[in-house]
Amino acid sequence: MQPDVVVIGGGVSGLTAAVDLSSHGFSVLLVEQKQYCGGRTHSFIHKETGDEVDNGQHLMMGCYRSTLKFLTTIGALSAVTIQKNLSVAFLHSERGLFRLQAVSLPAPLHVLVGLLRLKSLTFLQRLSLLRVGVALLFARPDDDTQLQSLTVSEWLAQLNQPEVNKTYLWDILAIGTLNDSPSVVSAALFVKVLRSAFLGRRVNSSMVIPKRGLSTVLVDPAVNFLTQKKSAVLTNTSVDRVVIKEGSVVGVVLNSGETVSTRAVISAVPYFDAPRIFREGTQLSELQSSRNFVSSAIVTVHLWFDKGFVGEEFVALLDSPIHWVFNKSKMYGRREGEISYLSLVISGAANIVEREKEEIVALAISELSRFYPRCADATLIHTLVIKEKRATFSPRVGVERFRPSHTTAVKNLFLAGDWTDTKLPATIEGAAQSGYACSALARRVLRNARDDRHL
Ligand SMILES: Cc1cc2nc3c(=O)[nH]c(=O)nc-3n(C[C@H](O)[C@H](O)[C@H](O)COP(=O)(O)OP(=O)(O)OC[C@H]3O[C@@H](n4cnc5c(N)ncnc54)[C@H](O)[C@@H]3O)c2cc1C
């Protein structure tokens, strides 16, 4: 096979690029080193229960336009639920349940009124949220160097946010979307996220929730789409190196030793894998910066009980080392009375990730019992702890200037992936946007080459 384009890496960025190229009539060879595609978004079947288990719970939002376009193209839009109005539950162990609920007004009033009704804060505390709202309206996160020099904590302090606003709202949103401590992550990126979600169209702020495992929703339909077009997916195969001659990519060498000739290459591998495939005289200056990235962990504790005791579909725990509880039974539409499956998420988990799994399960159970006393009546049947040590790059202040652009000094070589210069944190949406951007660039190069041949 001599494909028009080789895409290296079968995560969301690689799949998006490959699907888009295929839908424009180009042949693609997608090479994935693991036995399965999906990268950091994948699921597998839990042997004991038959449940689809994600490597980690993923939430998307209505502002994930590229992701929604990708899901539409691969025919998987029906595999997610898009909330009609933003609705997020917060649980305090003593004060009970609170809800951030957008109302039926045009954006941004729909969220603003929702924030002003947030009962976990006093009236004055809620009023002070307006300072953040006004700052968001006028912020220019891509150009404002002062904002770009601040951490989320520093920015919130400048906006005189009371401590309780931080711990009961902003920090939860910041850790959830940026996956590291608000004391280190970039305020500019947080502003970008909040603006994308809360401004613009009403649907932007709605949560998009997978109804099935991640592979069923995002990966398998994409692989099927590719194989039905004139493209191929090679799993269990890694690209050993990219061959560049006279300023042009001419092919890739697989770990089998085989060389695949091609007219363009999209690298869709994470920052820590990229330098490996561009070596031996093909070292790209764009990749020198990858050493400035550090990763941040996410730990997910999957628990199965003989009966259910969590009412909500998903809920943020206030004042807890566990950030979110996802009621997978409810998300998967299981009937009440059946075995209950919960996923507990700890983001920015540097302090937890090195602990023994038994210790992490004990912490999870003790927190669940604190928030849900009825947990004591349920019997724990199965446990599974998944540690993703390199879940995302940590979007610390200053890291933006090291994110490489999609184009490189080599005219037919492009870089995709959540760590490239998407101006978004490491998310499915950033990955999908980078995939579409690289597909467009590759198509232009291929079309120009075709036009040149016809001259
Ligand atoms: C636990 C967890 C929870 C998350 N939660 C959310 C969330 O709620 N919402 C959200 O939007 N995002 C979330 N994310 C982030 C999101 O999953 C990532 O940003 C996104 O999946 C990254 O996609 P990618 O294609 O850039 O990289 P990856 O998914 O890492 O894909 C890269 C692929 O390249 C392959 N590869 C590497 N080297 C080679 C080689 N030499 N040859 C062939 N293949 C190679 C890898 O095996 C991998 O499959 C979460 C991530 C994790 C881990």
Coordinates of C-alpha atoms and ligand atoms in Angstrom, one line a residue:
M1 CA 0.0 0.0 0.0
Q2 CA 1.2 3.5 -0.8
P3 CA -1.2 5.8 1.0
D4 CA -1.6 9.4 0.3
V5 CA -1.1 10.1 4.0
V6 CA 0.3 8.1 6.9
V7 CA -1.2 9.1 10.3
I8 CA 1.0 8.1 13.3
G9 CA -1.1 7.4 16.4
G10 CA -4.7 6.2 16.8
G11 CA -5.9 8.6 19.6
V12 CA -8.6 11.1 19.0
S13 CA -6.3 13.5 17.1
G14 CA -5.1 10.8 14.7
L15 CA -8.6 9.3 14.2
T16 CA -10.0 12.7 13.5
A17 CA -7.3 13.6 10.9
A18 CA -7.7 10.1 9.3
V19 CA -11.5 10.3 9.1
D20 CA -11.5 13.8 7.7
L21 CA -8.9 12.9 5.0
S22 CA -10.8 9.8 4.1
S23 CA -14.1 11.7 3.8
H24 CA -12.3 14.0 1.3
G25 CA -11.3 11.0 -0.8
F26 CA -7.7 10.5 0.3
S27 CA -6.2 7.1 1.2
V28 CA -4.8 6.9 4.7
L29 CA -2.7 4.4 6.6
L30 CA -3.2 4.9 10.4
V31 CA -0.5 3.3 12.5
E32 CA -1.1 2.6 16.2
Q33 CA 1.5 1.0 18.4
K34 CA -1.0 -0.5 20.8
Q35 CA -3.4 -3.4 20.1
Y36 CA -6.3 -1.0 20.1
C37 CA -6.9 2.5 18.9
G38 CA -8.2 5.3 21.2
G39 CA -5.0 6.3 23.0
R40 CA -6.1 8.1 26.2
T41 CA -9.8 7.5 25.3
H42 CA -10.4 3.8 25.4
S43 CA -12.6 1.3 27.2
F44 CA -12.6 -2.4 27.7
I45 CA -14.9 -5.1 29.0
H46 CA -14.7 -5.8 32.7
K47 CA -14.5 -9.6 32.8
E48 CA -16.5 -10.1 36.1
T49 CA -19.4 -7.9 35.3
G50 CA -19.4 -7.4 31.5
D51 CA -19.4 -3.6 32.0
E52 CA -17.6 -1.3 29.6
V53 CA -14.9 0.3 31.7
D54 CA -13.2 3.6 30.5
N55 CA -9.5 4.2 31.1
G56 CA -11.0 7.3 32.8
Q57 CA -14.3 9.0 32.8
H58 CA -14.5 11.7 30.0
L59 CA -17.0 14.5 29.8
M60 CA -17.4 16.7 26.8
M61 CA -19.2 20.0 26.3
G62 CA -21.5 21.6 23.8
C63 CA -18.7 23.9 22.8
Y64 CA -16.7 20.9 21.6
R65 CA -17.6 21.6 18.0
S66 CA -14.9 19.6 16.3
T67 CA -15.6 16.6 18.5
L68 CA -19.3 16.8 17.7
K69 CA -18.5 17.1 14.0
F70 CA -16.3 14.0 14.3
L71 CA -19.0 12.1 16.1
T72 CA -21.5 13.1 13.4
T73 CA -19.2 12.0 10.6
I74 CA -18.6 8.6 12.1
G75 CA -22.3 8.1 13.0
A76 CA -21.9 8.1 16.7
L77 CA -23.7 11.3 17.8
S78 CA -26.6 9.1 19.2
A79 CA -24.1 7.5 21.6
V80 CA -23.8 10.7 23.7
T81 CA -26.4 12.6 25.7
I82 CA -26.3 16.4 25.2
Q83 CA -27.9 18.2 28.2
K84 CA -30.7 20.6 27.2
N85 CA -29.4 23.0 29.8
L86 CA -26.1 22.9 31.8
S87 CA -26.8 21.0 35.0
V88 CA -24.0 20.0 37.4
A89 CA -24.6 18.7 41.0
F90 CA -22.3 19.5 43.9
L91 CA -22.5 17.6 47.1
H92 CA -21.4 18.7 50.6
S93 CA -21.2 16.0 53.3
E94 CA -23.2 18.1 55.8
R95 CA -25.0 20.7 53.8
G96 CA -26.4 18.4 51.1
L97 CA -26.8 18.8 47.3
F98 CA -26.5 22.0 45.3
R99 CA -27.0 22.4 41.6
L100 CA -25.5 24.7 39.0
Q101 CA -28.4 24.8 36.6
A102 CA -28.6 27.1 33.5
V103 CA -32.0 28.6 32.8
S104 CA -33.9 29.1 29.6
L105 CA -32.5 32.5 28.7
P106 CA -30.1 33.6 26.0
A107 CA -26.4 33.1 26.6
P108 CA -24.6 34.3 28.8
L109 CA -27.7 35.1 31.0
H110 CA -28.6 31.4 31.1
V111 CA -25.4 30.6 33.1
L112 CA -25.3 33.9 34.9
V113 CA -28.7 33.4 36.5
G114 CA -27.7 29.8 37.2
L115 CA -24.6 31.1 39.1
L116 CA -26.7 33.7 41.0
R117 CA -29.0 30.8 42.2
L118 CA -26.1 28.6 43.4
K119 CA -27.2 27.9 46.9
S120 CA -23.8 26.6 48.2
L121 CA -22.8 30.3 48.3
T122 CA -24.3 33.2 50.3
F123 CA -26.0 36.0 48.3
L124 CA -22.9 38.2 48.7
Q125 CA -20.6 35.5 47.6
R126 CA -22.8 34.8 44.5
L127 CA -22.8 38.5 43.7
S128 CA -19.0 38.5 43.7
L129 CA -19.1 35.8 41.0
L130 CA -20.2 38.6 38.7
R131 CA -16.7 40.1 38.9
V132 CA -15.5 37.0 37.2
G133 CA -18.4 37.2 34.7
V134 CA -17.5 40.7 33.7
A135 CA -13.7 39.8 33.4
L136 CA -14.7 36.9 31.1
L137 CA -16.7 39.2 28.8
F138 CA -13.7 41.5 28.2
A139 CA -10.8 39.0 28.4
R140 CA -8.5 38.4 25.5
P141 CA -6.7 35.3 26.6
D142 CA -4.8 34.8 23.3
D143 CA -3.2 38.2 23.3
D144 CA -3.2 39.5 26.9
T145 CA 0.4 38.8 28.1
Q146 CA -0.5 40.0 31.7
L147 CA -3.3 37.3 31.9
Q148 CA -0.9 34.8 30.4
S149 CA 1.6 35.3 33.2
L150 CA -1.0 34.5 35.9
T151 CA -2.0 31.3 37.6
V152 CA -5.7 30.6 38.1
S153 CA -5.3 31.3 41.8
E154 CA -3.6 34.6 41.2
W155 CA -6.3 35.6 38.7
L156 CA -9.1 34.8 41.1
A157 CA -7.3 36.7 43.8
Q158 CA -7.1 39.7 41.6
L159 CA -10.9 39.4 41.1
N160 CA -11.4 39.4 44.9
Q161 CA -13.0 36.0 44.9
P162 CA -13.8 34.8 48.5
E163 CA -12.1 31.5 49.5
V164 CA -15.4 29.7 49.4
N165 CA -16.1 30.8 45.8
K166 CA -12.8 29.1 44.9
T167 CA -13.2 25.9 46.9
Y168 CA -16.9 25.4 46.0
L169 CA -16.8 26.4 42.4
W170 CA -13.8 27.8 40.5
D171 CA -11.2 25.3 41.8
I172 CA -13.5 22.4 40.9
L173 CA -14.0 23.7 37.4
A174 CA -10.2 24.5 37.0
I175 CA -9.0 21.1 38.2
G176 CA -11.7 19.4 36.2
T177 CA -10.8 21.1 32.9
L178 CA -7.1 21.8 33.3
N179 CA -6.2 18.7 35.4
D180 CA -3.7 20.3 37.8
S181 CA -3.7 22.6 40.8
P182 CA -5.1 26.1 40.3
S183 CA -1.9 27.4 42.0
V184 CA 0.1 26.3 38.9
V185 CA -2.2 26.2 35.9
S186 CA -2.5 29.1 33.4
A187 CA -5.3 31.6 34.0
A188 CA -5.4 32.4 30.3
L189 CA -6.3 28.8 29.4
F190 CA -8.9 28.7 32.2
V191 CA -10.4 31.9 30.8
K192 CA -10.4 30.4 27.4
V193 CA -12.3 27.3 28.7
L194 CA -14.9 29.4 30.6
R195 CA -15.4 31.8 27.6
S196 CA -15.9 28.8 25.2
A197 CA -18.4 27.2 27.6
F198 CA -20.3 30.2 29.0
L199 CA -20.3 32.7 26.1
G200 CA -21.5 32.2 22.6
R201 CA -24.3 29.7 22.0
R202 CA -26.5 28.4 24.8
V203 CA -25.6 24.8 24.0
N204 CA -21.9 25.5 24.6
S205 CA -22.2 25.1 28.3
S206 CA -24.2 21.9 28.2
M207 CA -22.4 18.7 29.2
V208 CA -22.0 16.0 26.6
I209 CA -22.1 12.6 28.3
P210 CA -21.1 9.3 26.7
K211 CA -23.9 6.7 27.0
R212 CA -21.4 3.8 26.5
G213 CA -17.7 3.1 26.9
L214 CA -15.3 5.4 25.2
S215 CA -14.2 2.9 22.6
T216 CA -17.8 2.2 21.6
V217 CA -18.5 5.9 21.3
L218 CA -15.4 7.5 19.8
V219 CA -13.1 4.8 18.5
D220 CA -14.8 1.7 17.0
P221 CA -17.1 3.7 14.7
A222 CA -14.1 5.8 13.5
V223 CA -12.1 2.6 12.8
N224 CA -15.1 1.1 10.9
F225 CA -15.5 4.4 9.0
L226 CA -11.9 4.2 7.9
T227 CA -11.9 0.6 6.8
Q228 CA -15.1 1.2 4.8
K229 CA -13.3 4.0 2.9
K230 CA -10.1 3.3 1.0
S231 CA -8.0 3.5 4.2
A232 CA -6.4 1.1 6.5
V233 CA -5.7 0.8 10.3
L234 CA -2.6 -1.0 11.5
T235 CA -2.6 -1.7 15.2
N236 CA 0.1 -3.4 17.2
T237 CA 2.6 -1.6 14.9
S238 CA 4.7 1.4 15.7
V239 CA 6.4 3.9 13.5
D240 CA 10.0 3.6 14.3
R241 CA 11.0 6.7 12.4
V242 CA 9.9 9.2 9.8
V243 CA 12.1 9.4 6.7
I244 CA 12.8 12.9 5.5
K245 CA 14.9 13.6 2.3
E246 CA 15.7 16.9 0.9
G247 CA 13.2 18.7 3.1
S248 CA 10.3 16.4 2.3
V249 CA 8.8 13.4 4.0
V250 CA 9.1 10.4 1.8
G251 CA 7.9 7.6 4.1
V252 CA 7.9 6.0 7.5
V253 CA 9.8 3.0 8.8
L254 CA 7.7 0.5 10.8
N255 CA 9.0 -1.5 13.7
S256 CA 8.9 -4.5 11.4
G257 CA 11.5 -2.8 9.3
E258 CA 9.1 -2.3 6.4
T259 CA 9.2 1.2 4.8
V260 CA 5.9 2.7 3.7
S261 CA 6.2 5.4 1.1
T262 CA 3.7 8.2 1.3
R263 CA 3.1 11.8 0.2
A264 CA 2.4 13.3 3.6
V265 CA 2.7 12.4 7.3
I266 CA 0.7 13.5 10.3
S267 CA 2.3 12.8 13.6
A268 CA -0.5 12.4 16.2
V269 CA 1.5 11.1 19.1
P270 CA 1.9 12.7 22.6
Y271 CA 4.8 15.1 23.4
F272 CA 6.7 12.3 25.2
D273 CA 6.6 10.0 22.1
A274 CA 7.3 12.5 19.4
P275 CA 11.1 12.9 19.7
R276 CA 11.6 9.1 19.3
I277 CA 10.2 9.1 15.8
F278 CA 12.1 12.1 14.6
R279 CA 15.7 11.1 15.2
E280 CA 18.8 10.3 13.2
G281 CA 19.3 13.6 11.5
T282 CA 15.6 14.3 11.2
Q283 CA 15.4 16.0 14.6
L284 CA 12.8 18.8 14.2
S285 CA 13.4 22.1 16.0
E286 CA 9.7 22.2 16.7
L287 CA 10.1 19.2 19.0
Q288 CA 13.0 20.5 21.0
S289 CA 10.4 22.2 23.1
S290 CA 8.7 19.0 24.2
R291 CA 11.1 18.7 27.0
N292 CA 9.4 21.7 28.7
F293 CA 6.2 19.8 29.2
V294 CA 5.3 17.9 32.4
S295 CA 2.4 15.4 32.8
S296 CA -0.4 15.4 35.3
A297 CA -2.1 12.3 36.5
I298 CA -5.7 11.2 36.8
V299 CA -6.7 8.3 39.0
T300 CA -10.1 6.5 38.5
V301 CA -11.5 4.2 41.1
H302 CA -14.1 1.8 39.7
L303 CA -16.4 0.3 42.3
W304 CA -19.2 -2.2 42.0
F305 CA -21.7 -2.6 44.9
D306 CA -24.6 -5.0 45.3
K307 CA -27.1 -2.1 45.5
G308 CA -27.1 1.6 44.5
F309 CA -27.0 4.6 46.8
V310 CA -26.1 7.5 44.5
G311 CA -29.0 9.3 42.9
E312 CA -27.4 11.7 40.5
E313 CA -25.8 10.8 37.2
F314 CA -22.6 12.6 38.2
V315 CA -21.8 14.8 41.1
A316 CA -18.8 16.9 42.3
L317 CA -17.8 16.3 45.9
L318 CA -17.1 19.5 47.9
D319 CA -14.1 19.5 50.3
S320 CA -13.0 16.0 49.3
P321 CA -9.9 14.5 47.7
I322 CA -12.3 12.7 45.4
H323 CA -13.4 15.2 42.8
W324 CA -16.3 13.5 41.0
V325 CA -18.5 10.5 41.4
F326 CA -20.0 9.1 38.2
N327 CA -23.0 6.8 38.5
K328 CA -22.1 4.6 35.5
S329 CA -25.2 2.4 36.1
K330 CA -27.4 5.4 35.6
M331 CA -25.3 6.7 32.6
Y332 CA -25.5 3.3 30.9
G333 CA -29.3 3.2 31.6
R334 CA -29.2 0.2 33.9
R335 CA -32.4 -0.6 35.9
E336 CA -32.6 0.1 39.6
G337 CA -32.0 -2.9 41.8
E338 CA -29.2 -4.2 39.6
I339 CA -25.6 -4.2 40.6
S340 CA -24.4 -0.6 41.0
Y341 CA -21.3 0.6 39.2
L342 CA -19.6 3.9 40.2
S343 CA -16.5 5.6 38.9
L344 CA -14.7 8.0 41.2
V345 CA -12.3 10.5 39.7
I346 CA -9.3 12.2 41.2
S347 CA -7.7 14.8 38.8
G348 CA -4.4 16.5 39.2
A349 CA -3.6 13.3 41.2
A350 CA 0.2 13.8 41.8
N351 CA -0.3 13.2 45.6
I352 CA -2.4 10.0 45.1
V353 CA -1.0 8.3 42.1
E354 CA 2.0 6.7 43.8
R355 CA -0.1 5.2 46.6
E356 CA -0.9 1.5 46.8
K357 CA -4.2 0.6 45.0
E358 CA -5.6 -0.8 48.3
E359 CA -5.0 2.5 50.0
I360 CA -6.7 4.4 47.2
V361 CA -9.8 2.1 47.4
A362 CA -9.9 2.6 51.2
L363 CA -9.8 6.4 50.7
A364 CA -12.6 6.1 48.1
I365 CA -14.8 4.0 50.3
S366 CA -14.3 6.3 53.3
E367 CA -15.2 9.4 51.3
L368 CA -18.2 7.7 49.8
S369 CA -19.4 6.7 53.3
R370 CA -18.9 10.3 54.5
F371 CA -21.0 11.7 51.6
Y372 CA -23.5 8.8 51.3
P373 CA -24.1 7.2 54.7
R374 CA -26.3 4.5 52.9
C375 CA -23.0 3.2 51.4
A376 CA -22.7 1.3 54.7
D377 CA -25.7 -0.9 53.7
A378 CA -24.2 -1.9 50.4
T379 CA -21.7 -4.7 49.8
L380 CA -18.6 -3.9 47.8
I381 CA -18.3 -6.6 45.1
H382 CA -15.4 -5.6 42.7
T383 CA -12.8 -2.8 42.7
L384 CA -10.5 -1.6 39.9
V385 CA -8.0 1.3 40.1
I386 CA -6.7 2.8 36.9
K387 CA -3.8 5.2 37.2
E388 CA -3.1 7.4 34.2
K389 CA 0.2 8.9 35.2
R390 CA 0.5 10.9 31.9
A391 CA -3.2 11.7 31.5
T392 CA -2.6 15.2 30.2
F393 CA 0.2 17.7 30.0
S394 CA 0.1 20.1 32.9
P395 CA -1.0 23.5 31.4
R396 CA 1.3 25.5 33.6
V397 CA 1.9 29.2 33.1
G398 CA 4.4 29.7 30.3
V399 CA 3.9 26.3 28.6
E400 CA 1.9 27.8 25.8
R401 CA 4.9 29.3 24.2
F402 CA 6.4 25.8 23.8
R403 CA 3.4 24.2 22.1
P404 CA 4.4 23.5 18.5
S405 CA 2.3 24.6 15.5
H406 CA 0.7 22.1 13.2
T407 CA 3.1 23.0 10.4
T408 CA 6.8 22.1 10.5
A409 CA 9.9 23.1 8.5
V410 CA 9.2 20.0 6.4
K411 CA 6.4 21.0 4.0
N412 CA 4.5 17.7 4.0
L413 CA 4.8 16.8 7.7
F414 CA 2.3 18.0 10.2
L415 CA 1.9 17.8 14.0
A416 CA -1.4 16.9 15.7
G417 CA -2.2 16.0 19.3
D418 CA -3.7 17.7 22.3
W419 CA -0.3 19.2 23.2
T420 CA 0.1 21.1 19.9
D421 CA -0.8 24.8 19.6
T422 CA -4.6 24.5 19.9
K423 CA -4.9 27.2 22.5
L424 CA -6.9 24.7 24.5
P425 CA -6.0 22.5 27.5
A426 CA -5.4 18.8 26.8
T427 CA -8.8 17.7 25.9
I428 CA -10.7 15.6 23.4
E429 CA -11.7 18.9 21.7
G430 CA -8.1 20.1 21.4
A431 CA -7.1 16.7 20.0
A432 CA -10.0 16.8 17.5
Q433 CA -9.3 20.4 16.4
S434 CA -5.6 19.5 15.8
G435 CA -6.7 16.5 13.7
Y436 CA -9.0 18.7 11.5
A437 CA -6.3 21.4 11.2
C438 CA -3.7 18.8 10.1
S439 CA -6.1 17.2 7.7
A440 CA -6.7 20.6 6.0
L441 CA -3.0 21.3 5.8
A442 CA -2.2 17.9 4.3
R443 CA -5.0 18.2 1.8
R444 CA -3.7 21.5 0.6
V445 CA -0.2 20.1 0.1
L446 CA -1.6 17.1 -1.7
R447 CA -3.8 19.2 -4.0
N448 CA -1.0 21.6 -4.8
A449 CA 1.3 18.7 -5.7
R450 CA -1.5 17.3 -8.0
D451 CA -2.0 20.7 -9.6
D452 CA 1.8 21.0 -10.2
R453 CA 1.9 17.7 -11.9
H454 CA -0.9 18.8 -14.3
L455 CA 1.0 22.0 -15.3
Ligands
LIG1 C1 -8.2 9.6 32.7 C2 -8.4 10.7 31.7 C3 -9.5 11.5 31.8 C4 -9.6 12.5 30.9 N1 -10.8 13.3 30.9 C5 -11.1 14.1 29.9 C6 -12.3 14.8 29.9 O1 -13.2 14.6 30.7 N2 -12.6 15.6 28.8 C7 -11.7 15.8 27.8 O2 -12.0 16.6 26.9 N3 -10.4 15.3 27.9 C8 -10.1 14.4 28.9 N4 -8.9 13.8 28.9 C9 -7.9 14.2 27.9 C10 -8.1 13.5 26.6 O3 -8.2 12.1 26.7 C11 -6.8 13.7 25.7 O4 -6.5 15.1 25.6 C12 -7.0 13.1 24.3 O5 -7.5 11.9 24.3 C13 -5.6 13.1 23.6 O6 -5.7 12.6 22.3 P1 -4.4 12.5 21.4 O7 -4.8 11.9 20.1 O8 -3.8 13.9 21.3 O9 -3.3 11.6 22.1 P2 -3.4 10.1 22.6 O10 -4.8 9.7 22.9 O11 -2.3 9.9 23.6 O12 -3.1 9.3 21.2 C14 -1.7 9.1 20.8 C15 -1.6 7.7 20.2 O13 -0.3 7.6 19.6 C16 0.2 6.3 19.8 N5 1.6 6.3 19.5 C17 2.6 6.9 20.2 N6 3.8 6.7 19.6 C18 3.5 5.9 18.5 C19 4.3 5.4 17.4 N7 5.7 5.6 17.4 N8 3.8 4.6 16.5 C20 2.4 4.4 16.5 N9 1.6 4.9 17.4 C21 2.1 5.7 18.4 C22 -0.2 6.0 21.2 O14 -0.2 4.6 21.5 C23 -1.6 6.6 21.3 O15 -2.6 5.7 21.0 C24 -8.7 12.8 29.8 C25 -7.5 12.0 29.8 C26 -7.4 10.9 30.6 C27 -6.2 10.0 30.5

